[in-house]
Coordinates of C-alpha atoms in Angstrom, one line a residue:
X1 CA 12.2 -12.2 31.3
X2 CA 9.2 -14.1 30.5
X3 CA 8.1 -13.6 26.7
X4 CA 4.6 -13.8 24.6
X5 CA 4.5 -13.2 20.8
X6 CA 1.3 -11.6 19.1
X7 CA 0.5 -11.2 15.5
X8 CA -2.4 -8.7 14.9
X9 CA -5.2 -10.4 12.5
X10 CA -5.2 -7.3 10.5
X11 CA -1.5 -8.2 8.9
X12 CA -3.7 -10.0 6.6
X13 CA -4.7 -6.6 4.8
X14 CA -1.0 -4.7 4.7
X15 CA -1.1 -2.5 1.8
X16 CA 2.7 -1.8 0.0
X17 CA 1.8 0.2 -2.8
X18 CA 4.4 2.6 -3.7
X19 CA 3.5 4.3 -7.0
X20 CA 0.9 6.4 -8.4
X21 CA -2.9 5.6 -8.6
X22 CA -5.0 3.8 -6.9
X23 CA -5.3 1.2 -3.7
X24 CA -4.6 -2.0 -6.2
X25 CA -2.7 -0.2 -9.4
X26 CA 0.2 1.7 -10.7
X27 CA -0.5 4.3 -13.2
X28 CA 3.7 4.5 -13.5
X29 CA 4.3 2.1 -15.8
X30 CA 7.1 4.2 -17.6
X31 CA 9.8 7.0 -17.2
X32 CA 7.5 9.3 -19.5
X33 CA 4.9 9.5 -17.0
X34 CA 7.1 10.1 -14.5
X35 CA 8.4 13.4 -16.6
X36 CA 5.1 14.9 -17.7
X37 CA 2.4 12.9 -15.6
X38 CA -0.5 13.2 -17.9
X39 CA 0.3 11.0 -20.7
X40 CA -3.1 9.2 -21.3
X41 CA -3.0 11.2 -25.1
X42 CA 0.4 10.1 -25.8
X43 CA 1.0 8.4 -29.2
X44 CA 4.3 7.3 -28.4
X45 CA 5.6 3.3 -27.2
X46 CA 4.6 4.4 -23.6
X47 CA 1.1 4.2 -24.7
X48 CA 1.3 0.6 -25.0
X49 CA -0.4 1.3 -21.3
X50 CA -1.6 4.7 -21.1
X51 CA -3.1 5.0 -24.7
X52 CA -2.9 2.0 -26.3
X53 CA -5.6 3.0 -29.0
X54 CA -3.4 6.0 -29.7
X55 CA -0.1 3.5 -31.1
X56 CA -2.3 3.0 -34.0
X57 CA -1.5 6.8 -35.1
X58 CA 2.1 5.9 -34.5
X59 CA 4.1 8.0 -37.7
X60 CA 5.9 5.0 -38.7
X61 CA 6.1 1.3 -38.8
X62 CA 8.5 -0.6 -37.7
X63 CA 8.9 -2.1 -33.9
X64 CA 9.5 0.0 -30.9
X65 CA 10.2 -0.9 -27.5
X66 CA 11.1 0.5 -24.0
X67 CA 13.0 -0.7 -21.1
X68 CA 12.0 1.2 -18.1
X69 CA 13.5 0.6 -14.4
X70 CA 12.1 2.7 -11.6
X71 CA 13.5 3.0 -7.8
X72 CA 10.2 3.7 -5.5
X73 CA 11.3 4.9 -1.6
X74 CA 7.7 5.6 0.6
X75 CA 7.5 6.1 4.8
X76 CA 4.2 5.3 6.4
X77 CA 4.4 7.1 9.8
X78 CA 1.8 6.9 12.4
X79 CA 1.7 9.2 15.4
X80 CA -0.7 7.5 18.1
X81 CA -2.4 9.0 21.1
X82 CA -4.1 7.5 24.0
X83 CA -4.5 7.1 27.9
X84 CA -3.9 3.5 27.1
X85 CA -0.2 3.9 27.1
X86 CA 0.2 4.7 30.4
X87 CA -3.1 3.7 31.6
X88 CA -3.2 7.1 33.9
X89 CA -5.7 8.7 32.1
X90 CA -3.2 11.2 30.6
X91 CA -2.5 11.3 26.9
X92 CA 0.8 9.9 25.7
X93 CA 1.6 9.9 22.1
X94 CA 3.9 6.8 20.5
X95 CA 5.5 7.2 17.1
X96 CA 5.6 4.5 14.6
X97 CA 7.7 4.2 11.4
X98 CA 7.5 2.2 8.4
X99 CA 9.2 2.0 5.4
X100 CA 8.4 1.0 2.1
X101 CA 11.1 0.2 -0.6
X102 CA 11.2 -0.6 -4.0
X103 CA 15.1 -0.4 -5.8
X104 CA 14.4 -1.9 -8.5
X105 CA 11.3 -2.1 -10.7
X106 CA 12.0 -3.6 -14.3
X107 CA 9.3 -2.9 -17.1
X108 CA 9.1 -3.6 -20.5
X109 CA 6.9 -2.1 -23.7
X110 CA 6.5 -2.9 -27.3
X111 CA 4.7 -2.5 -30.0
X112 CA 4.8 -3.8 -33.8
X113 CA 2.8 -1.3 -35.8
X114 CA 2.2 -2.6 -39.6
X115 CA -0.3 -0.2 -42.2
X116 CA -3.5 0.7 -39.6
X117 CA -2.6 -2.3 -37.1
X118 CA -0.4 -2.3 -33.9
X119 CA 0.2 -5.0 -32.1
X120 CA 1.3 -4.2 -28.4
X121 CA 2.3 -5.9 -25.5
X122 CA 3.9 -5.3 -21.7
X123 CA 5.4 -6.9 -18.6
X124 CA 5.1 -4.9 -15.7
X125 CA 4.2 -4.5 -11.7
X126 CA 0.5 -3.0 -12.3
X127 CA 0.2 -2.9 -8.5
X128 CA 2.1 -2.8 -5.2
X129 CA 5.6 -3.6 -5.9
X130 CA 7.8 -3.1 -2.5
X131 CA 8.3 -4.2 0.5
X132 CA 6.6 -2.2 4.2
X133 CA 8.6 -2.6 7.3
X134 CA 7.7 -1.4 11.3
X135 CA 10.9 -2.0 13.1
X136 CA 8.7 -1.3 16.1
X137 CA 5.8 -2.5 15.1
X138 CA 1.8 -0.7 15.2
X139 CA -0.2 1.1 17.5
X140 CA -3.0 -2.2 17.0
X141 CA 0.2 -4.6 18.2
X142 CA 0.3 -2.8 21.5
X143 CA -3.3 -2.3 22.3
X144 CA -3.6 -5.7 22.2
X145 CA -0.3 -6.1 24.1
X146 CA -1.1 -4.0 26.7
X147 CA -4.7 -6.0 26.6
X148 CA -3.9 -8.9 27.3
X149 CA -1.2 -8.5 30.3
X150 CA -4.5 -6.2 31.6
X151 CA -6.2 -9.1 31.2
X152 CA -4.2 -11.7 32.5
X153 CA -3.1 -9.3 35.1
X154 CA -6.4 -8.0 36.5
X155 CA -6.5 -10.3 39.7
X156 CA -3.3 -8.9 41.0
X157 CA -4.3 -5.0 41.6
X158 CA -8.2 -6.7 42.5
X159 CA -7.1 -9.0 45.1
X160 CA -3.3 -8.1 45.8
X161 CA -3.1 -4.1 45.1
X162 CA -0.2 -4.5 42.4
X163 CA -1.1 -3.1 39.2
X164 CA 0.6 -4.2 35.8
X165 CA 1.0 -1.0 34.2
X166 CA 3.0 -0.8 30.8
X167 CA 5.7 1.4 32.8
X168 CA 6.4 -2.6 34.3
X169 CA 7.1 -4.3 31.0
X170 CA 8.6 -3.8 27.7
X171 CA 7.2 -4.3 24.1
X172 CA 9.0 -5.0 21.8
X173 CA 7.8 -5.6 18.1
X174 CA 8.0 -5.6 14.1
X175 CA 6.1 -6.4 11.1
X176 CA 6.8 -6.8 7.5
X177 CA 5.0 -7.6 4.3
X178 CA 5.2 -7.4 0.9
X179 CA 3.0 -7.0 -2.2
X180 CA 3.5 -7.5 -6.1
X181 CA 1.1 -7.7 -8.8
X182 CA 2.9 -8.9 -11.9
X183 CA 1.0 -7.6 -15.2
X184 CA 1.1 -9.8 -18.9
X185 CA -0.8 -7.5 -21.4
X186 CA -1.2 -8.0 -25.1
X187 CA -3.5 -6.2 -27.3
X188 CA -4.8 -4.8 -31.0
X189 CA -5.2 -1.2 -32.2
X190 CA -6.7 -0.3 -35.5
X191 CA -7.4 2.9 -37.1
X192 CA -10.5 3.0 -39.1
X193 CA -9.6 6.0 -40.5
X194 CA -7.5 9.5 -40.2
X195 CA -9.6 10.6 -37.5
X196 CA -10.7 7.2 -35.3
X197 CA -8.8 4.2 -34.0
X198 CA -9.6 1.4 -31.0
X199 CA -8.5 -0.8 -29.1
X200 CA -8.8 -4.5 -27.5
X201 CA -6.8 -6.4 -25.4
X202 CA -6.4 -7.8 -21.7
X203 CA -4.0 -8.2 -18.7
X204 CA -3.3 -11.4 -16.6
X205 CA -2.6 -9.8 -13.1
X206 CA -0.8 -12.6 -10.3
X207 CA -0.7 -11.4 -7.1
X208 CA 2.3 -12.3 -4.6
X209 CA 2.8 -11.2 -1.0
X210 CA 3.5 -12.4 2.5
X211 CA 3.8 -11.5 6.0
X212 CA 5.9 -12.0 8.7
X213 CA 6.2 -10.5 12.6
X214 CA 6.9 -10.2 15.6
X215 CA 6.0 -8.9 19.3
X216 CA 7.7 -9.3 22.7
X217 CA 6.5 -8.4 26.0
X218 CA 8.7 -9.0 28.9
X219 CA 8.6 -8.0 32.5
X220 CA 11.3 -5.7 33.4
X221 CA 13.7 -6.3 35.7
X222 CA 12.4 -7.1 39.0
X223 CA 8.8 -6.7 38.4
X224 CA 8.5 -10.7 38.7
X225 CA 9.8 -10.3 42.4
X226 CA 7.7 -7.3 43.2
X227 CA 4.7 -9.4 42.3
X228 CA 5.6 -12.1 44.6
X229 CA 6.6 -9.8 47.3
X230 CA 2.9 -8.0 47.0
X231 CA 1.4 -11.3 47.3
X232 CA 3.3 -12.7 50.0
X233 CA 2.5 -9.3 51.8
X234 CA -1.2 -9.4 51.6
X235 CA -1.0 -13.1 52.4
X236 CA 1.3 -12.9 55.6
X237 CA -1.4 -9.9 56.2
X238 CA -4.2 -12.4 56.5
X239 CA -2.6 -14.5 59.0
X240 CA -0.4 -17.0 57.0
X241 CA 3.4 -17.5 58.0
X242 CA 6.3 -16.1 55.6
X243 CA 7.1 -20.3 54.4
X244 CA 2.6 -20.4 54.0
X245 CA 3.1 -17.0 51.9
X246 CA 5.6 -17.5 49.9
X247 CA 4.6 -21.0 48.8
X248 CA 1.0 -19.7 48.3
X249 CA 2.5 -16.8 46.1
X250 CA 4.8 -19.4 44.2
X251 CA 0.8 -21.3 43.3
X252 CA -0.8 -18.0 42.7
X253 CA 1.4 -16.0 40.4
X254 CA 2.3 -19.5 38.1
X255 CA -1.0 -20.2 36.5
X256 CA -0.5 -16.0 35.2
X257 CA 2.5 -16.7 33.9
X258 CA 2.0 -19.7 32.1
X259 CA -1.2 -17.8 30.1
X260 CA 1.2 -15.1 29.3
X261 CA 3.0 -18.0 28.2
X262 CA 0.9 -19.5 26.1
X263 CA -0.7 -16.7 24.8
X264 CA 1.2 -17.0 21.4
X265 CA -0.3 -16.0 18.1
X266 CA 2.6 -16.5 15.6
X267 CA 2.2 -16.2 11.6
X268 CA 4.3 -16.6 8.7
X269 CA 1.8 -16.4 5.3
X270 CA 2.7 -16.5 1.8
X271 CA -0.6 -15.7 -0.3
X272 CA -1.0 -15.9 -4.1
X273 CA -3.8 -14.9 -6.5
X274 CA -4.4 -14.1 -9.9
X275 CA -7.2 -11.9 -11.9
X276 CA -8.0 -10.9 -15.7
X277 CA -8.6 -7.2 -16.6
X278 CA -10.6 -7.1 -20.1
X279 CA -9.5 -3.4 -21.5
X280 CA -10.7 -1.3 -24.6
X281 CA -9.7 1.9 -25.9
X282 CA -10.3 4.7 -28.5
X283 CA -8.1 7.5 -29.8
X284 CA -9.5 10.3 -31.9
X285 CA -7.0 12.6 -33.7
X286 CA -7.6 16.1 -34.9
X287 CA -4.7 18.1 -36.4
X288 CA -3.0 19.5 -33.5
X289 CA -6.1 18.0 -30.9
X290 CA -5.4 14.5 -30.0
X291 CA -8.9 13.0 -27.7
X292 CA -8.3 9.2 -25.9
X293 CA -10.1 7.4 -23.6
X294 CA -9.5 3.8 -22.0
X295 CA -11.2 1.9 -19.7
X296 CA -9.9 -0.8 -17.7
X297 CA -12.7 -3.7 -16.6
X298 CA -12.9 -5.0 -13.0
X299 CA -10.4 -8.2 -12.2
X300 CA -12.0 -10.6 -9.9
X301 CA -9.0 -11.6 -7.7
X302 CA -9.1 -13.8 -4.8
X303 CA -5.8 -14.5 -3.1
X304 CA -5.2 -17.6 -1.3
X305 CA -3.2 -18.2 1.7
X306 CA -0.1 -20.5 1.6
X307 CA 0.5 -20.8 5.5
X308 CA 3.7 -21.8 6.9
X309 CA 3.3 -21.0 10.4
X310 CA -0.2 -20.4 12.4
X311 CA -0.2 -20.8 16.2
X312 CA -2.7 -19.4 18.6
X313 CA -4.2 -19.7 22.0
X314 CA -8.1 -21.1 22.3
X315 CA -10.7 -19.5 21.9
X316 CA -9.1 -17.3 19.3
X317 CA -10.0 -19.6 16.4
X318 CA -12.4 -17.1 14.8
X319 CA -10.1 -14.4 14.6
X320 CA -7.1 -16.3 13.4
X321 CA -9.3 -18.1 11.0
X322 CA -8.8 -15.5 7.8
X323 CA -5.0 -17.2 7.9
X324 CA -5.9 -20.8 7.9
X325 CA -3.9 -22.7 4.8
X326 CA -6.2 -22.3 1.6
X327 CA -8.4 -19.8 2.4
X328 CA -9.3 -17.5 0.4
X329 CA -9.7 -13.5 0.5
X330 CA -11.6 -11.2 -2.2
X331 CA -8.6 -8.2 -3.5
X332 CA -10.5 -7.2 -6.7
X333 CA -8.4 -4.9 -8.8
X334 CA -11.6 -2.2 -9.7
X335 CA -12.5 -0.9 -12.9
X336 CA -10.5 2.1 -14.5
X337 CA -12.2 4.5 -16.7
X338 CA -9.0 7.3 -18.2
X339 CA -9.8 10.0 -20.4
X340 CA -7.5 12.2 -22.1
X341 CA -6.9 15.5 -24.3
X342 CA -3.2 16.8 -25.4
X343 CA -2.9 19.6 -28.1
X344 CA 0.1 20.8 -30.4
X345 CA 0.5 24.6 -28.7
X346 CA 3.5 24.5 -31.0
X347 CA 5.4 22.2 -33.3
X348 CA 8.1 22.5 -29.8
X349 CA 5.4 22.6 -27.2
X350 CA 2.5 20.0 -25.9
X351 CA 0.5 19.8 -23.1
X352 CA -2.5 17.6 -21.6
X353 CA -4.8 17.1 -19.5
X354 CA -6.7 14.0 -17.8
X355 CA -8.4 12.6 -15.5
X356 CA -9.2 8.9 -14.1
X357 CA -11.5 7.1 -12.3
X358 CA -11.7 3.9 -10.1
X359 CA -14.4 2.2 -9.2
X360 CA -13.4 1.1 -5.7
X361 CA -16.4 0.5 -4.0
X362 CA -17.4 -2.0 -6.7
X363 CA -14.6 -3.9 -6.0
X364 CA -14.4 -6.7 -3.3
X365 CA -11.6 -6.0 -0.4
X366 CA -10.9 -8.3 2.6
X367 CA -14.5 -7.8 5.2
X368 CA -16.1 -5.8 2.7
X369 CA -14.0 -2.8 3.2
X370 CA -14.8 -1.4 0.5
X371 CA -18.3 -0.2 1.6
X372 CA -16.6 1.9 3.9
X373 CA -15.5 4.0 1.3
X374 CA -17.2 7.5 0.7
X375 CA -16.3 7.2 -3.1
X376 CA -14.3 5.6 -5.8
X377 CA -11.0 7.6 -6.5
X378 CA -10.8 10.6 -8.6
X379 CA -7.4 12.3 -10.0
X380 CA -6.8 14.8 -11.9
X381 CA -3.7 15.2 -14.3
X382 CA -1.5 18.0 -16.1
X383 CA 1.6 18.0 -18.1
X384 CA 3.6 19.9 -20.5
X385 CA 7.0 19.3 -22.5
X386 CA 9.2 21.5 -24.2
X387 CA 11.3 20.5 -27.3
X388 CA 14.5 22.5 -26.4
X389 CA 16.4 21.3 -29.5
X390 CA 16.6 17.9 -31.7
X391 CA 18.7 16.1 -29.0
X392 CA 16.0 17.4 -25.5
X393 CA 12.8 17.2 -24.6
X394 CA 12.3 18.5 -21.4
X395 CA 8.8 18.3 -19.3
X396 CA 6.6 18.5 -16.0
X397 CA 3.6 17.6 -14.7
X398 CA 1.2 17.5 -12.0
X399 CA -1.4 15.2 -10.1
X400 CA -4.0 15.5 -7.6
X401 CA -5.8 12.3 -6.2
X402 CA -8.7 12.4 -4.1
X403 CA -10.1 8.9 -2.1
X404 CA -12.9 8.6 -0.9
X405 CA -11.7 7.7 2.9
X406 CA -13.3 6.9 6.1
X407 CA -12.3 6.1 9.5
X408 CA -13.6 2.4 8.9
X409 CA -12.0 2.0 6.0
X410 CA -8.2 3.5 7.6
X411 CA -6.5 1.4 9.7
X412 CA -3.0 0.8 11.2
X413 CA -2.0 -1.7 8.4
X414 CA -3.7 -0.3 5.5
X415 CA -4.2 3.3 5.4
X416 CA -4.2 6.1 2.5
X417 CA -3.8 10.0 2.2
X418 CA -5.4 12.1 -0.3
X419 CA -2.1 13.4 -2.2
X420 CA -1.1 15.5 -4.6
X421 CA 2.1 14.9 -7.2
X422 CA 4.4 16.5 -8.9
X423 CA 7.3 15.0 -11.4
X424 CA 9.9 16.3 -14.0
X425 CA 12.3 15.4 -16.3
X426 CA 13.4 15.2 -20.2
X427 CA 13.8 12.7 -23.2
X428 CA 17.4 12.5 -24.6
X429 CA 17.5 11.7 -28.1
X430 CA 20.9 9.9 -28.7
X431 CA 20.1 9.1 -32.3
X432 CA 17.0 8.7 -34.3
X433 CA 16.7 5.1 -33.1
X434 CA 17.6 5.6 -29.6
X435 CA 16.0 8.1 -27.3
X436 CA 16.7 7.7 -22.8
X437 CA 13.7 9.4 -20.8
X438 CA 14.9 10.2 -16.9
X439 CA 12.9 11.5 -14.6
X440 CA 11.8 12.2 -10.8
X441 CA 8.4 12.1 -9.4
X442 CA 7.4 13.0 -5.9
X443 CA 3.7 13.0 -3.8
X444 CA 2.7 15.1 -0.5
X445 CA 0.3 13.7 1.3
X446 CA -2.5 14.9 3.8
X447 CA -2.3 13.6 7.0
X448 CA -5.9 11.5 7.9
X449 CA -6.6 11.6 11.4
X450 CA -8.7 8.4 12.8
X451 CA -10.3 9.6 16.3
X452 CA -11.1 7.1 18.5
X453 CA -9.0 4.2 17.2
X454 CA -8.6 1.9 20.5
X455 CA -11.6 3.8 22.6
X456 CA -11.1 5.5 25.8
X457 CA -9.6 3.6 29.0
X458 CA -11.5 3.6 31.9
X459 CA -11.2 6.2 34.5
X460 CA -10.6 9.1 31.1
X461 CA -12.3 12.1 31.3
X462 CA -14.7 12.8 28.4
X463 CA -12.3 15.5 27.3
X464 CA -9.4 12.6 26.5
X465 CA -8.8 12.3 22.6
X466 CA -7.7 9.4 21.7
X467 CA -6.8 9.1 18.1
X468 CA -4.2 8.1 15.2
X469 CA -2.5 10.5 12.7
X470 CA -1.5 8.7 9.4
X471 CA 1.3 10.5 7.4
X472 CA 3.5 9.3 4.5
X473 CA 6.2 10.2 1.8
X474 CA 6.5 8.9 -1.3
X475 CA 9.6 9.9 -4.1
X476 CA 10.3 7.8 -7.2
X477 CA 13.0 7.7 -9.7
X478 CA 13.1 6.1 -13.7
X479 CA 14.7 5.9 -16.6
X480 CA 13.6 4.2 -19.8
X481 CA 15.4 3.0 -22.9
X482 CA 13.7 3.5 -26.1
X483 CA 14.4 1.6 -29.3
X484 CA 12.9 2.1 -32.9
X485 CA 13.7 -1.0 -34.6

């Protein structure tokens, strides 16, 4: 079986996130969130990230901090549709599965809160955090597959009457890549008085990933002969003996192979990068209404490409040259603006409300992607919790988040879904020092559907759709140990 690997361009932009928030960041940096979802008006040590202003209203001094490990399990399915799989004109749809893991993601929080200062610091993954895997590869990978046998192919059905269609050989492929952003933050919050308090500090985001794949195409068995056989036929047709033929086949058919051959595009890319996000913050505190806001400054990132492996076929130097060794590709984290209100409904019962905002199409993505966008990203959060006793807190909360997607912007290796969440879960208080939070948080997603992808074959009737349906799941499990030193 003769063999040619292909590595699609576009591994160069797959996205891993598994968590909450947007393209670039996890707004589930603790257990707590997970539980009650809208905790951007928490005073508490998980507002070391969601309200750091807030830790300046913290009831006591002292030092507090919170381990938190989370578990995040995602699928990215794609169901793909088009003539070109069959090359008949009739539709044939190919399912794709991918599958993002993350077992275990380690956080930590503290803060040291002395008279109206808090001191407050973190170490956590603000952004991606798992690993995707296609065991059979993407709808792109055999487009181009399919492609380039066409290609390579063509003279047989034009001068011998055998067509290479994709019922004749086999693809085989898969694709992985991973994607961390590790997050140092430190920070001040003072309170000026009963009423107002702020906030200053910064994050040093590093960026880690790679990528690795794979794709086969073989003839199947016998399809090597068949060829031959056409093109001794048509040449024995023309007047040539059966020796003339098949030696004249044997010159013919070997230059074909050999391209399909050499036709390799193999890649194995490390890529690192690092950014700084400037943040501020202000709590103001009113009886039972507590009012915060944060907002979270645009990190120039660039990540650069540590290239291990990088072979390719001429004339494909443009395309493959995103992956050369050094080069470097803008992945800005964007802008963050959170705003938050939770109120004291009773000395047992609190609820909030919030909402965030990021800037996406201010900040720079691989080709300019960004500009594809319709809009920055919107959500929109709710939670409650319950004081059942002095030993459980229990709580819930919800969250909608709306992109602002296009079909330019979606593609096979980096695609979203408008979603909406929902989590739950309760604080245990084992003593007055030690309290465990536990909790599971789940999304539903809205399938996109990208028309057109690959564009119609020829010989398809104007009535063929040819088109891409994204889907994926996302569930996610924490806990988080809190200590009041």
């Amino acid at each position: 079986m003769r063999k040619f690997s292909l590595i699609s361009i576009a591994m160069l932009i797959v996205s891993t996130t598994t968590f909450a928030g947007d393209y670039l960041t996890n707004t589930n940096q603790n257990a707590a969130f997970l539980r009650m979802i809208a905790r951007g008006a928490s005073i508490d040590v998980d507002g070391v990230y969601s309200n750091p202003a807030g830790l300046a209203f913290l009831p006591k001094d002292g030092f507090q901090v919170a381990l938190t490990i989370q578990s995040a399990y995602q699928t990215r399915d794609i169901a793909a549709t088009s003539p070109l799989w069959t090359m008949d004109g009739q539709n044939t749809t190919r399912y794709y599965e991918g599958k993002a893991s993350a077992p275990v993601i380690p956080s930590i929080h503290a803060v040291y809160k002395k008279g109206d200062w808090a001191f407050s610091g973190s170490f956590a993954v603000v952004g991606g955090g798992g690993k995707a895997s296609f065991n059979r590869g993407l709808p792109m990978f055999d487009a181009a597959a399919i492609g380039l046998v066409t290609k390579e192919t063509e003279a047989l059905a034009t001068n011998f009457g055998y067509a290479v269609t994709p019922d004749k050989y086999t693809i085989n492929s898969a694709m992985e890549g991973r994607q961390f952003i590790y997050g140092f933050q430190l920070g001040l919050s003072y309170k000026i008085n009963e009423h107002f308090a702020v906030f200053a500090g910064a994050r040093m985001n590093y960026f880690t990933g790679g990528y690795k794949g794979f794709l086969n195409v073989g003839l199947n068995n016998g399809v090597a002969e068949q060829i031959g056989g056409a093109i001794v036929q048509k040449l024995m047709q023309a007047g040539l003996t059966q020796e003339q033929a098949m030696a004249k086949a044997a010159e013919i058919s070997a230059p074909m192979m050999q391209k399909l051959d050499d036709s390799k595009i193999e890649l194995d890319c490390d890529q690192t990068g690092w950014g700084l996000t400037p943040i501020i913050g202000v709590d103001a505190k009113f009886g039972k209404l507590n009012l915060a806001a944060k907002y979270e400054f645009k990190a120039n990132m660039n990540i650069e490409n540590d290239t291990h492996e990088l072979t390719y076929p001429s004339g494909a130097e443009a395309y493959m040259a995103p992956f050369v060794n050094g080069v470097n590709t803008p992945s800005d984290i964007p802008s963050m603006l959170s705003m938050a209100a939770g109120y004291e409904i009773l000395p047992s019962l609190r609820a909030s409300v919030e909402y965030h905002f990021f800037d996406d199409k201010n900040a720079g993505m691989a080709d300019g992607k960004q500009k594809a966008l319709t809009h920055g990203t919107h959500e929109y959060l709710i939670g409650a919790e319950w004081d059942i006793n002095k030993l459980l807190t229990i709580s819930g909360g919800y969250q909608k988040t709306d992109y602002g997607l296009s079909d330019d912007f979606q593609s096979d290796t980096s695609f979203s879904c408008d979603s909406y969440s929902v989590g739950f879960g309760g604080r245990i208080n084992l003593s007055k020092a030690l309290s465990l939070d536990v909790a599971y948080f789940w999304t539903t997603y809205s399938d996109y559907t990208k028309n057109n992808p690959r564009g119609l074959a020829s010989g398809n009737t104007a009535n063929v759709v040819d088109k891409d349906v994204y889907s994926r799941t996302n569930k996610v499990f924490g806990v988080s140990v809190n200590y009041k030193f």
